[in-house]
Coordinates of C-alpha atoms and ligand atoms in Angstrom, one line a residue:
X1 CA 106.7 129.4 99.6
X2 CA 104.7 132.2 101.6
X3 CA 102.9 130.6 104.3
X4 CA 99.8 132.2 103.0
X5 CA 100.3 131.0 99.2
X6 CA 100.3 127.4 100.5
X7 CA 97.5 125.3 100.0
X8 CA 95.2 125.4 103.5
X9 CA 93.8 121.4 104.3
X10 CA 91.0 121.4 106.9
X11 CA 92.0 117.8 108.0
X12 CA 95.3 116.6 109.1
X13 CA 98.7 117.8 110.1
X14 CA 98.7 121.2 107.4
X15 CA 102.4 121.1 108.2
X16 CA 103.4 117.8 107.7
X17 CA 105.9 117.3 105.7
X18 CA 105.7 114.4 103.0
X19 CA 108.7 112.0 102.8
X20 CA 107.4 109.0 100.5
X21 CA 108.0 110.3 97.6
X22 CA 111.9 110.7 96.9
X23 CA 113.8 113.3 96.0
X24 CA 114.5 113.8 92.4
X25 CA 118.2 112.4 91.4
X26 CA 118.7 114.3 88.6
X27 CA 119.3 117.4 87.5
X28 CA 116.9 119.0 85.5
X29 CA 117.9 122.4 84.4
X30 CA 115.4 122.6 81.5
X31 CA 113.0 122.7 84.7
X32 CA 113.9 125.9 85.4
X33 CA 113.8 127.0 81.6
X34 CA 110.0 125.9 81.2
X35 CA 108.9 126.5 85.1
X36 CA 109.1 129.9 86.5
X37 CA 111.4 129.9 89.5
X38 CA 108.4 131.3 91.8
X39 CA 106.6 128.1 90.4
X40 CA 109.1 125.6 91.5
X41 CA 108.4 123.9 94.9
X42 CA 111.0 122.4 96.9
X43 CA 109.1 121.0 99.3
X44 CA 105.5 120.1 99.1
X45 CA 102.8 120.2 101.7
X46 CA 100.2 117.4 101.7
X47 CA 97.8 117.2 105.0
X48 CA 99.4 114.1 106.9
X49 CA 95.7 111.9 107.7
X50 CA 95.4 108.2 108.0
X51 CA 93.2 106.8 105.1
X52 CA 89.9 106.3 106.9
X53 CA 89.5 109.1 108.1
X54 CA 89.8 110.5 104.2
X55 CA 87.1 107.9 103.7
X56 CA 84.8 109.3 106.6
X57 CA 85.6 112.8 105.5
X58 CA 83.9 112.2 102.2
X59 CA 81.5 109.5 103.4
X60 CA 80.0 112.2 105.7
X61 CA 80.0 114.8 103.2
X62 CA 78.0 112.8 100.9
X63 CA 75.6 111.9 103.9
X64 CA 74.4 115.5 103.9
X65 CA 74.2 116.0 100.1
X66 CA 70.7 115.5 98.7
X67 CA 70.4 113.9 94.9
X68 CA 67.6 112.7 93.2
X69 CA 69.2 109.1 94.3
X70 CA 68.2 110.0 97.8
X71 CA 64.4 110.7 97.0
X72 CA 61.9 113.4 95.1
X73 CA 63.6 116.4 93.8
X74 CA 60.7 118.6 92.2
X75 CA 62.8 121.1 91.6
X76 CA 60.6 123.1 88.7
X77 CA 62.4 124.0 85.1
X78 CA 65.1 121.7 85.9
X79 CA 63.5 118.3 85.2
X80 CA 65.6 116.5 88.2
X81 CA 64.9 113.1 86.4
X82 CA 66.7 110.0 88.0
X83 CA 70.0 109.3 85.5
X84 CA 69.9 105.9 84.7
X85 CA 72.8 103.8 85.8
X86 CA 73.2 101.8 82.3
X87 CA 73.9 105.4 81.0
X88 CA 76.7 105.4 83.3
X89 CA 78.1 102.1 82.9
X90 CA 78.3 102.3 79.8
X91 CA 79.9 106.2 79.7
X92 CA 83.3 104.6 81.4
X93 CA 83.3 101.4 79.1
X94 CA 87.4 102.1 78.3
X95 CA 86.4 102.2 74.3
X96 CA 84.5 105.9 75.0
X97 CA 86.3 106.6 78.4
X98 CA 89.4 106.4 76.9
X99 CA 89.5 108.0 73.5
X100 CA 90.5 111.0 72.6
X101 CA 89.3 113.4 70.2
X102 CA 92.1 113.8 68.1
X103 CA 93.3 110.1 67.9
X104 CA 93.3 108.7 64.2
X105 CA 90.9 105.7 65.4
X106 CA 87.9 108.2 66.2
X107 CA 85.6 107.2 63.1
X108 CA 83.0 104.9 66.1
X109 CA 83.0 107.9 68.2
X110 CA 82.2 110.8 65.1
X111 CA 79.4 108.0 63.7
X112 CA 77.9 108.0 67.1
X113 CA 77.9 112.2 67.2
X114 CA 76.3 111.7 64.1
X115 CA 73.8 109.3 64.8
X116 CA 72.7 111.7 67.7
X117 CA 72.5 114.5 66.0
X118 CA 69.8 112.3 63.4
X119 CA 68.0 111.1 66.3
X120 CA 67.9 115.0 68.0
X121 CA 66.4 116.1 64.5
X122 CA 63.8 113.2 64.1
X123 CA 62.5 114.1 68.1
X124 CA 62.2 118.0 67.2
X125 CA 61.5 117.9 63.6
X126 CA 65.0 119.8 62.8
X127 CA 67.4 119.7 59.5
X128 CA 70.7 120.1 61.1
X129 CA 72.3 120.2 64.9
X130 CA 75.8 120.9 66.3
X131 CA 76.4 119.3 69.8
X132 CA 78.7 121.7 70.5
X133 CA 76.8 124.2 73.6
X134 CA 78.0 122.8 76.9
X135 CA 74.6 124.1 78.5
X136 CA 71.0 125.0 77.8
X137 CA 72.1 128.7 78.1
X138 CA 75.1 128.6 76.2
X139 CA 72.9 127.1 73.5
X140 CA 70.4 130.1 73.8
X141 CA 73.4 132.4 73.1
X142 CA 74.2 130.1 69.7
X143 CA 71.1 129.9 68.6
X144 CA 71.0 133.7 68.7
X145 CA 74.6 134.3 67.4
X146 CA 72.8 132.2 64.5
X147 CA 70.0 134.2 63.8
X148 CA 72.0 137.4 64.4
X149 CA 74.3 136.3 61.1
X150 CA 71.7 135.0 59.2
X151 CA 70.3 138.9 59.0
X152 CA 73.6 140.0 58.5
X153 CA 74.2 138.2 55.5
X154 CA 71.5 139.1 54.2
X155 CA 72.2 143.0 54.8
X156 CA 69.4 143.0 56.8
X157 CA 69.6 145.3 60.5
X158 CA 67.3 143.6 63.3
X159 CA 68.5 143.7 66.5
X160 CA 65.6 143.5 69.1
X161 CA 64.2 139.7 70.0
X162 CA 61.3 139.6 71.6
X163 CA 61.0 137.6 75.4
X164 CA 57.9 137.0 77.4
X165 CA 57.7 137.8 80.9
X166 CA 56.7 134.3 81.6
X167 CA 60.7 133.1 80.2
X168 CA 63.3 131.5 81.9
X169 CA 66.0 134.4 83.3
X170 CA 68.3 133.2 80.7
X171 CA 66.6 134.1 77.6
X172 CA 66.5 137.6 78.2
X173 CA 70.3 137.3 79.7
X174 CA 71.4 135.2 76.2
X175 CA 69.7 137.4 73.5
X176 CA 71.5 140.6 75.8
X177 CA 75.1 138.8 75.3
X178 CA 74.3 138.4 71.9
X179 CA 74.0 142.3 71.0
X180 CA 70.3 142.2 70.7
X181 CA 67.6 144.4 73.0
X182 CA 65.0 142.9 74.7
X183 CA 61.1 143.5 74.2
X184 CA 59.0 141.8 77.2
X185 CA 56.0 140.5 76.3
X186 CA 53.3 140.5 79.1
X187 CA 51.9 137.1 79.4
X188 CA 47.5 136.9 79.2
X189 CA 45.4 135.8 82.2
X190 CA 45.9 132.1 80.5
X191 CA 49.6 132.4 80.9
X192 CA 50.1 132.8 77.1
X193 CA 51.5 135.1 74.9
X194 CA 48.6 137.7 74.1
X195 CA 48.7 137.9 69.5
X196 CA 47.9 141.3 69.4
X197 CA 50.8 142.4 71.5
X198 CA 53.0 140.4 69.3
X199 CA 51.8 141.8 66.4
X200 CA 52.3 145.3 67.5
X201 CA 55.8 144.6 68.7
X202 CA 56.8 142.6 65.5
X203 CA 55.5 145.7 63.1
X204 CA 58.6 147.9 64.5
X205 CA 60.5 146.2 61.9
X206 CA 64.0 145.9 63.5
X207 CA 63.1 142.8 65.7
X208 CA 64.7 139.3 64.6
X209 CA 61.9 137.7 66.2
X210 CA 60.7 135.7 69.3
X211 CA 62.6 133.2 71.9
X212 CA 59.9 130.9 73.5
X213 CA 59.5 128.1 75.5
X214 CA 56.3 125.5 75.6
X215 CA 55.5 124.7 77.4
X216 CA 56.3 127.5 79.4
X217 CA 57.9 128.6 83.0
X218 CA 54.5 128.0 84.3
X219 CA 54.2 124.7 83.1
X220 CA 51.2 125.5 80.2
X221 CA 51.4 125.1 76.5
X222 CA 50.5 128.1 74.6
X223 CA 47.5 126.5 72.3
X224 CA 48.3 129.7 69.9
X225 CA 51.7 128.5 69.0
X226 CA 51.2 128.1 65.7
X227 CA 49.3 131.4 65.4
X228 CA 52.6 133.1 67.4
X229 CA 55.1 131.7 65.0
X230 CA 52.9 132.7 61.7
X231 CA 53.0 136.1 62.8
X232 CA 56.6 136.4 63.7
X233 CA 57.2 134.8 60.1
X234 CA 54.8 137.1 58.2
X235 CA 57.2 139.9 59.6
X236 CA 60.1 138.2 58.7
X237 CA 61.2 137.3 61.9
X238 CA 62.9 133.5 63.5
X239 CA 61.3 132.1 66.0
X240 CA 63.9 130.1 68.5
X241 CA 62.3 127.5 71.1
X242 CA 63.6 127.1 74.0
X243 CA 63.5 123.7 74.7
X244 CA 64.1 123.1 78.4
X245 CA 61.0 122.1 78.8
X246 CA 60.9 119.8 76.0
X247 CA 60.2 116.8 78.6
X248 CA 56.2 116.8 78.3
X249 CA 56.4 116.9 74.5
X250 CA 58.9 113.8 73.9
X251 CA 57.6 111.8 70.9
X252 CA 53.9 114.1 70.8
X253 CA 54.7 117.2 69.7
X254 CA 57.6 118.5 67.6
X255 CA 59.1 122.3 67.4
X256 CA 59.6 122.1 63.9
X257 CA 55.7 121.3 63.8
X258 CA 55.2 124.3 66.0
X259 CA 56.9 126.4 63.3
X260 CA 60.1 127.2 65.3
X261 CA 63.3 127.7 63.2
X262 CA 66.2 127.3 65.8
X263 CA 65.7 125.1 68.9
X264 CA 68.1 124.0 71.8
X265 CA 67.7 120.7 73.6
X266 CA 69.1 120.5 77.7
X267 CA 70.4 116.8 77.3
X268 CA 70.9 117.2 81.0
X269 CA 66.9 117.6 81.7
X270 CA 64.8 115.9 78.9
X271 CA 67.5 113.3 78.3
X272 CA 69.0 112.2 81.9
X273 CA 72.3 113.0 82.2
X274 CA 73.4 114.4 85.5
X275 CA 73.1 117.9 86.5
X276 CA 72.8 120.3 89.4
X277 CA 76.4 119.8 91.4
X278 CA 76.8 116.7 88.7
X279 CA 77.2 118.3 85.0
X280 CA 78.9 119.6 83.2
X281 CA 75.4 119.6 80.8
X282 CA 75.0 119.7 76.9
X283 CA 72.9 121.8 74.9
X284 CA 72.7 120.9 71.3
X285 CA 71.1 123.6 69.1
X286 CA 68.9 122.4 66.0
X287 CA 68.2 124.3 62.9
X288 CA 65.9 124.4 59.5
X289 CA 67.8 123.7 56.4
X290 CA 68.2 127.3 55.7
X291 CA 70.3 128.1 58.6
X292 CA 72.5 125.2 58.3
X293 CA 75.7 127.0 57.0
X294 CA 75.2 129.1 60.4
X295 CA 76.2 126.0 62.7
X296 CA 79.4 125.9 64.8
X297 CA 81.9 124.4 63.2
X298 CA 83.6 121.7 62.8
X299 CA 80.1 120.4 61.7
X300 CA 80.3 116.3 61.7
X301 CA 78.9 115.2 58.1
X302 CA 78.5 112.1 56.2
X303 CA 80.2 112.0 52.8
X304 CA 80.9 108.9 50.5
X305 CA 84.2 108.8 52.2
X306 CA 82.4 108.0 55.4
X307 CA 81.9 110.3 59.0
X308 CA 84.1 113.3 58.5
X309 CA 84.2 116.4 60.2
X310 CA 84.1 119.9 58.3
X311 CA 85.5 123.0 59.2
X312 CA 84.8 124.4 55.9
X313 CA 81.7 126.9 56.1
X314 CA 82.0 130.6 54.9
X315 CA 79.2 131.6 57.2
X316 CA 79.6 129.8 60.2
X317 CA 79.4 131.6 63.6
X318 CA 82.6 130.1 64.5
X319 CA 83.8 127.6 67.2
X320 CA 82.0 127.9 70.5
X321 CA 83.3 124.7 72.7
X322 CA 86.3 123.1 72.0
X323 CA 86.1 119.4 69.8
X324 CA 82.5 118.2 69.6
X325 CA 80.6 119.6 73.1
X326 CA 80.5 117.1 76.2
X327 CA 81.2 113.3 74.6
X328 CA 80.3 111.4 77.8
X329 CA 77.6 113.4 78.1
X330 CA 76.0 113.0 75.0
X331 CA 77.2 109.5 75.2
X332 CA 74.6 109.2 77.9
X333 CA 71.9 110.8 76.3
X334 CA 72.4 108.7 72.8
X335 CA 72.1 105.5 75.8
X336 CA 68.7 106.7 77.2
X337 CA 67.6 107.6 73.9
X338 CA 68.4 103.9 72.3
X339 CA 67.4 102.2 75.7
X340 CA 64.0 103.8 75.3
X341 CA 63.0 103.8 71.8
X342 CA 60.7 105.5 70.1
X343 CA 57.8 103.8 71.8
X344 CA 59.6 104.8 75.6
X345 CA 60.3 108.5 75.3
X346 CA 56.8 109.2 74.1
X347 CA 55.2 106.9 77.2
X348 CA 58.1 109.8 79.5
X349 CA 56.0 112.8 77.9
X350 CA 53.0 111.2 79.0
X351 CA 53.7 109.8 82.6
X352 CA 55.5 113.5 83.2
X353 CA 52.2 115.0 82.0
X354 CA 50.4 112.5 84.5
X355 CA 52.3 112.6 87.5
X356 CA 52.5 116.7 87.1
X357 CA 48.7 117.2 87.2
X358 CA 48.1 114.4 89.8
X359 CA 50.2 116.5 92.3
X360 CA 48.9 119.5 90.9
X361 CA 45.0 118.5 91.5
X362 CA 46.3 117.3 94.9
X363 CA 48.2 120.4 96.5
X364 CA 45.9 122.6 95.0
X365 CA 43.1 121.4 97.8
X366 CA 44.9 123.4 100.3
X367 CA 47.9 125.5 97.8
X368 CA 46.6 128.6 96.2
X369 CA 47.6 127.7 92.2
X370 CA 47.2 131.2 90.3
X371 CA 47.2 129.7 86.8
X372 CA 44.6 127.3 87.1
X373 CA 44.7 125.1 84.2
X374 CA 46.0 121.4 83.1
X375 CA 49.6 121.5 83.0
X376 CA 52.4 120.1 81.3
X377 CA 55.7 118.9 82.9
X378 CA 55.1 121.3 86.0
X379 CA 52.5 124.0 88.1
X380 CA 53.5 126.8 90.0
X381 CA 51.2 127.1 93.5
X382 CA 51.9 130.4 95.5
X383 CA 52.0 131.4 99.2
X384 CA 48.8 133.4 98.7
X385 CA 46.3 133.0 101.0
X386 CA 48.2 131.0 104.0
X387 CA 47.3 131.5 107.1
X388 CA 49.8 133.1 110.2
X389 CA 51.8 135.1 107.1
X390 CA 53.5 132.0 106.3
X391 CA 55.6 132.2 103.1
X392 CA 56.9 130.7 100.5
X393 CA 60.5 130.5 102.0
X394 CA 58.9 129.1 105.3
X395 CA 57.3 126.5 103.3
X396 CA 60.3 125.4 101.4
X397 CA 62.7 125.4 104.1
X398 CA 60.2 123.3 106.2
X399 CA 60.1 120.6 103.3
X400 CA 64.0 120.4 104.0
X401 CA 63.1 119.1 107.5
X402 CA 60.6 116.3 106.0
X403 CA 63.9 115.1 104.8
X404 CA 62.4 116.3 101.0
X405 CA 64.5 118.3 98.2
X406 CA 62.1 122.0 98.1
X407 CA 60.5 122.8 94.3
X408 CA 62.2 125.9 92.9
X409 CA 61.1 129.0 94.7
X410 CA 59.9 132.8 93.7
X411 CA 60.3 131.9 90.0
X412 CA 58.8 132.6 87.5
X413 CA 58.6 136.3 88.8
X414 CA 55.2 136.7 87.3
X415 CA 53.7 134.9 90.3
X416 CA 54.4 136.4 93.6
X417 CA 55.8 134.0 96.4
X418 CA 55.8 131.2 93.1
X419 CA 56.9 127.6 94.0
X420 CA 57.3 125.9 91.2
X421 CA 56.6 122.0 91.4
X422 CA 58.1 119.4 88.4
X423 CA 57.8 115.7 89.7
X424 CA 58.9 114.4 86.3
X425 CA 57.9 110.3 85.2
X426 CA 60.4 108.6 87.0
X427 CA 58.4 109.0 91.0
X428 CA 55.7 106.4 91.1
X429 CA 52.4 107.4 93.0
X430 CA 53.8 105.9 96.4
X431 CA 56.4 108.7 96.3
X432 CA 54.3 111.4 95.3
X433 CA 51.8 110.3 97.9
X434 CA 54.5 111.3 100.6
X435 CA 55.4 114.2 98.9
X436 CA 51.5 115.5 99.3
X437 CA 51.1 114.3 102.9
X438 CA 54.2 116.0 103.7
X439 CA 52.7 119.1 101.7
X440 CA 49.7 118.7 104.1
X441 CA 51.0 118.5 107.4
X442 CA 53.2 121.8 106.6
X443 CA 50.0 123.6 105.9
X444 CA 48.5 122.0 109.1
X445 CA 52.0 123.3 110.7
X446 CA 51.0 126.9 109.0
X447 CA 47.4 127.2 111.1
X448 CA 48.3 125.1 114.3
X449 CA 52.4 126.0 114.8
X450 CA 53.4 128.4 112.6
X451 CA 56.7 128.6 114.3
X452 CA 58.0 125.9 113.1
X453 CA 58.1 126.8 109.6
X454 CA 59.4 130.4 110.7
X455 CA 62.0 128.5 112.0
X456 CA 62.8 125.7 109.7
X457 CA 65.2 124.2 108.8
X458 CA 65.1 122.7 112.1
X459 CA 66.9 119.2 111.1
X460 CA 69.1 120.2 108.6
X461 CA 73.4 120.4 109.0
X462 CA 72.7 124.0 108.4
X463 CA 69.6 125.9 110.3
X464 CA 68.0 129.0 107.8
X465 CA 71.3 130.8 106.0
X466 CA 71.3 134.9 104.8
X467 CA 70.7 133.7 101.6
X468 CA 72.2 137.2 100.1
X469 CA 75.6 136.7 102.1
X470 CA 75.2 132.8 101.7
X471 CA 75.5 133.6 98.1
X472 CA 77.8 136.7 97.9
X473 CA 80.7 135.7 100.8
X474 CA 79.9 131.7 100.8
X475 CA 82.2 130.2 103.8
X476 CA 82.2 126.5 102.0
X477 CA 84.4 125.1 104.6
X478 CA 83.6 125.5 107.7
Ligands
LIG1 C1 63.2 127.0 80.6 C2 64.7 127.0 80.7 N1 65.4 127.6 79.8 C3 66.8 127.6 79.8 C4 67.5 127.1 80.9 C5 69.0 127.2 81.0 O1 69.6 125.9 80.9 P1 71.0 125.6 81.6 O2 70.8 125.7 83.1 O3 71.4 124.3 81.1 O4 71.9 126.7 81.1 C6 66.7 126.5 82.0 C7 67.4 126.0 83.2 O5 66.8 125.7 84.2 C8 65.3 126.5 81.9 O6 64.5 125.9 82.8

């Protein structure tokens, strides 16, 4: 093999050659009938490197990685709640870690998918869910596929959805891949969507309807909901929530209740499973009764004959993930759910709520906060009006140096220099404590040394990266 094909180690002997494992002693022509000769290795290069210094390679590496295990992440829309261990134990128990979907003995495992999917529809007020989406995004873009075929079948042409400007990018990016054209709402000086522009935009007659989150990308619930969703019904119109942000609402407020028709759940935000560099995610979509033969297939029902799964539906979009979506991930979610109870998840919707607005009233003593108004699960602040020039990058890269995970930054676009704080329940008030004096000394940094945040990171493995070629040409070795 071409020196340059070979695979390239960065520790060890790259040329060593490997003689534990022992030639083969037979001769396997069918190899070379299934393999193609290029394919076929003769030798094979493994780097040659004692064992612990594997285990400092990785021990190091997961040094400098930052997870919500190593403190705050307030990373806004992504609800970086700490994952439960008990979720995880119970995720590699050999009875779910070691099934698989096409074994005869799966009846425990479809029951479970099932009971989920109940559970899903009780929290959101829903008829039926498919578990298939393998993200919140990918759930966007069935939920759409969805609504697209219920118009079709019924002869109907609508393909426009309107999006607020206050939406999460992938709204606008979903409803695009789904053959529909966008109409941006512009958000009202409370952050919600203004009626009489929706009216007007729904009267053109081809739109499906609306795609919504709440509460929304700046953390506030639209107290017209039910007025939005009327309207976009009167027209004849769906109305899909977005439910990302579903945190704050756990075991208060329902979609359904809301008047939404189509809903997606990130199991991997509101429901603790792992996320950021630990996915994969899961985002199961739920529907009203009417859009039901519209659902992924196979759909998991219960019949007299017990749990089954049917692929049998004239009107179903299709398959869009292979199986039943992510099992150990909803595995983890049905744990959290059952762990919690009924009483649990709605006590998470209110301690998020708290612990949001405590740092919210805190920060905002020396943070500019545009919106300013109770909050939900999260607040945006913005670099407006700190002193020496000192911007929202400055700040967040200085938080890095406090030893601190930043909040999301320069989203949502509708708020210039936006940083976007979500604390979620699981920090008690000793943690967000620290994250507000830390908050405080970097604006006393901004008057008194402004350098230092022009400079920062200044304790990080990495100082301040061109975030454009950081992201186009990443070098993830060196
Ligand atoms: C409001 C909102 N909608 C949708 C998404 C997309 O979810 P996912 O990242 O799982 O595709 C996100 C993700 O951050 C979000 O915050």
């Amino acid at each position: 093999m071409d020196e340059k094909d070979s695979l390239i180690f960065e520790k060890g002997n790259k040329k060593a050659q490997i003689n534990f494992i022992p030639k083969m002693d037979i001769e396997c022509d069918e190899l070379k009938d299934i393999i193609p000769s290029n394919l076929i290795r003769n030798e094979i290069q493994i780097p040659d490197i004692p064992e612990v210094e594997i285990v400092r390679h990785y021990v190091k590496l997961s040094k400098i990685n930052y997870g919500v295990d190593s403190g705050i992440y307030p990373l806004g829309s992504c609800t970086m709640k700490y994952n439960p261990k008990i979720n995880e134990h119970i995720a590699r128990l050999a009875e779910f870690s070691q099934i698989h979907p096409l074994q005869e003995e799966r009846e425990g495992a479809l029951q479970l998918l099932h009971y989920i999917s109940k559970i899903l529809g009780e929290i959101t007020g829903m008829d039926g869910f498919t578990l298939q989406p393998a993200a919140g995004a990918h759930g966007e873009l069935v939920g759409l596929l969805i609504m697209k075929k219920f118009f079709e079948t019924k002869g109907v042409v609508k393909n426009k959805i309107i999006v607020p400007d206050s939406a999460h990018g992938t709204n606008p990016a979903s409803a695009k891949m789904a053959g529909f054209s966008i109409i941006e709402l512009q958000s009202n000086k409370y952050g919600e969507v203004p009626l009489d522009h929706l009216e007007f935009a729904m009267q053109q007659g081809d739109v499906a309807g609306i795609m919504l989150t709440n509460p929304n990308t700046l953390g506030v619930f639209d107290r017209q909901i039910k007025d939005i969703t009327k309207i976009v019904h009167k027209y004849g119109g769906l109305c899909y929530y977005d439910g990302a942000n579903l945190n704050p609402m756990l075991g208060i407020c329902r979609p359904r209740d809301m008047g939404f028709d189509i809903v997606h759940l990130n199991l991997h935000k509101t429901f603790s499973t792992p996320h950021g560099g630990g996915g994969p995610g899961s985002g199961p979509v739920g529907v009203t009764n009417e859009l039901i033969p519209f659902l992924p297939i196979p759909c998991i029902i219960s019949t007299e004959n017990g749990i089954v799964c049917n692929h049998d539906s004239n009107h179903s979009i299709g398959r869009i993930k292979a199986f039943w979506g992510n099992f150990g991930i909803i595995l983890r979610a049905y744990v959290y759910i059952l762990s919690l109870g009924a009483e649990g998840l709605k006590s998470v919707g209110q301690i998020a709520v708290l612990n949001a607005n405590y740092l919210r009233i805190q920060l905002q003593k020396k943070y500019n906060l545009p919106f300013n108004r109770m909050c939900q699960h999260e607040f945006v602040l913005s670099d407006k009006d700190m002193p020496n020039e000192i911007n929202t990058e400055d700040i967040a890269k200085r938080i890095l140096d406090y030893g601190y995970y930043a909040p999301t930054i320069y989203f949502p676009l509708i708020v210039n220099g936006a940083l976007m704080v979500e604390p979620t329940e699981t920090e008690s008030k000793s943690s967000l404590d620290n994250f507000v004096e830390v908050m405080f000394k970097i604006y006393d940094e901004a008057l008194n040394q402004p350098e230092k945040l022009k400079n920062a990171p200044l304790n990080t493995p990495v100082g301040r990266l061109d975030a454009v070629t950081a992201a186009r040409n990443p070098v993830l070795k060196d």
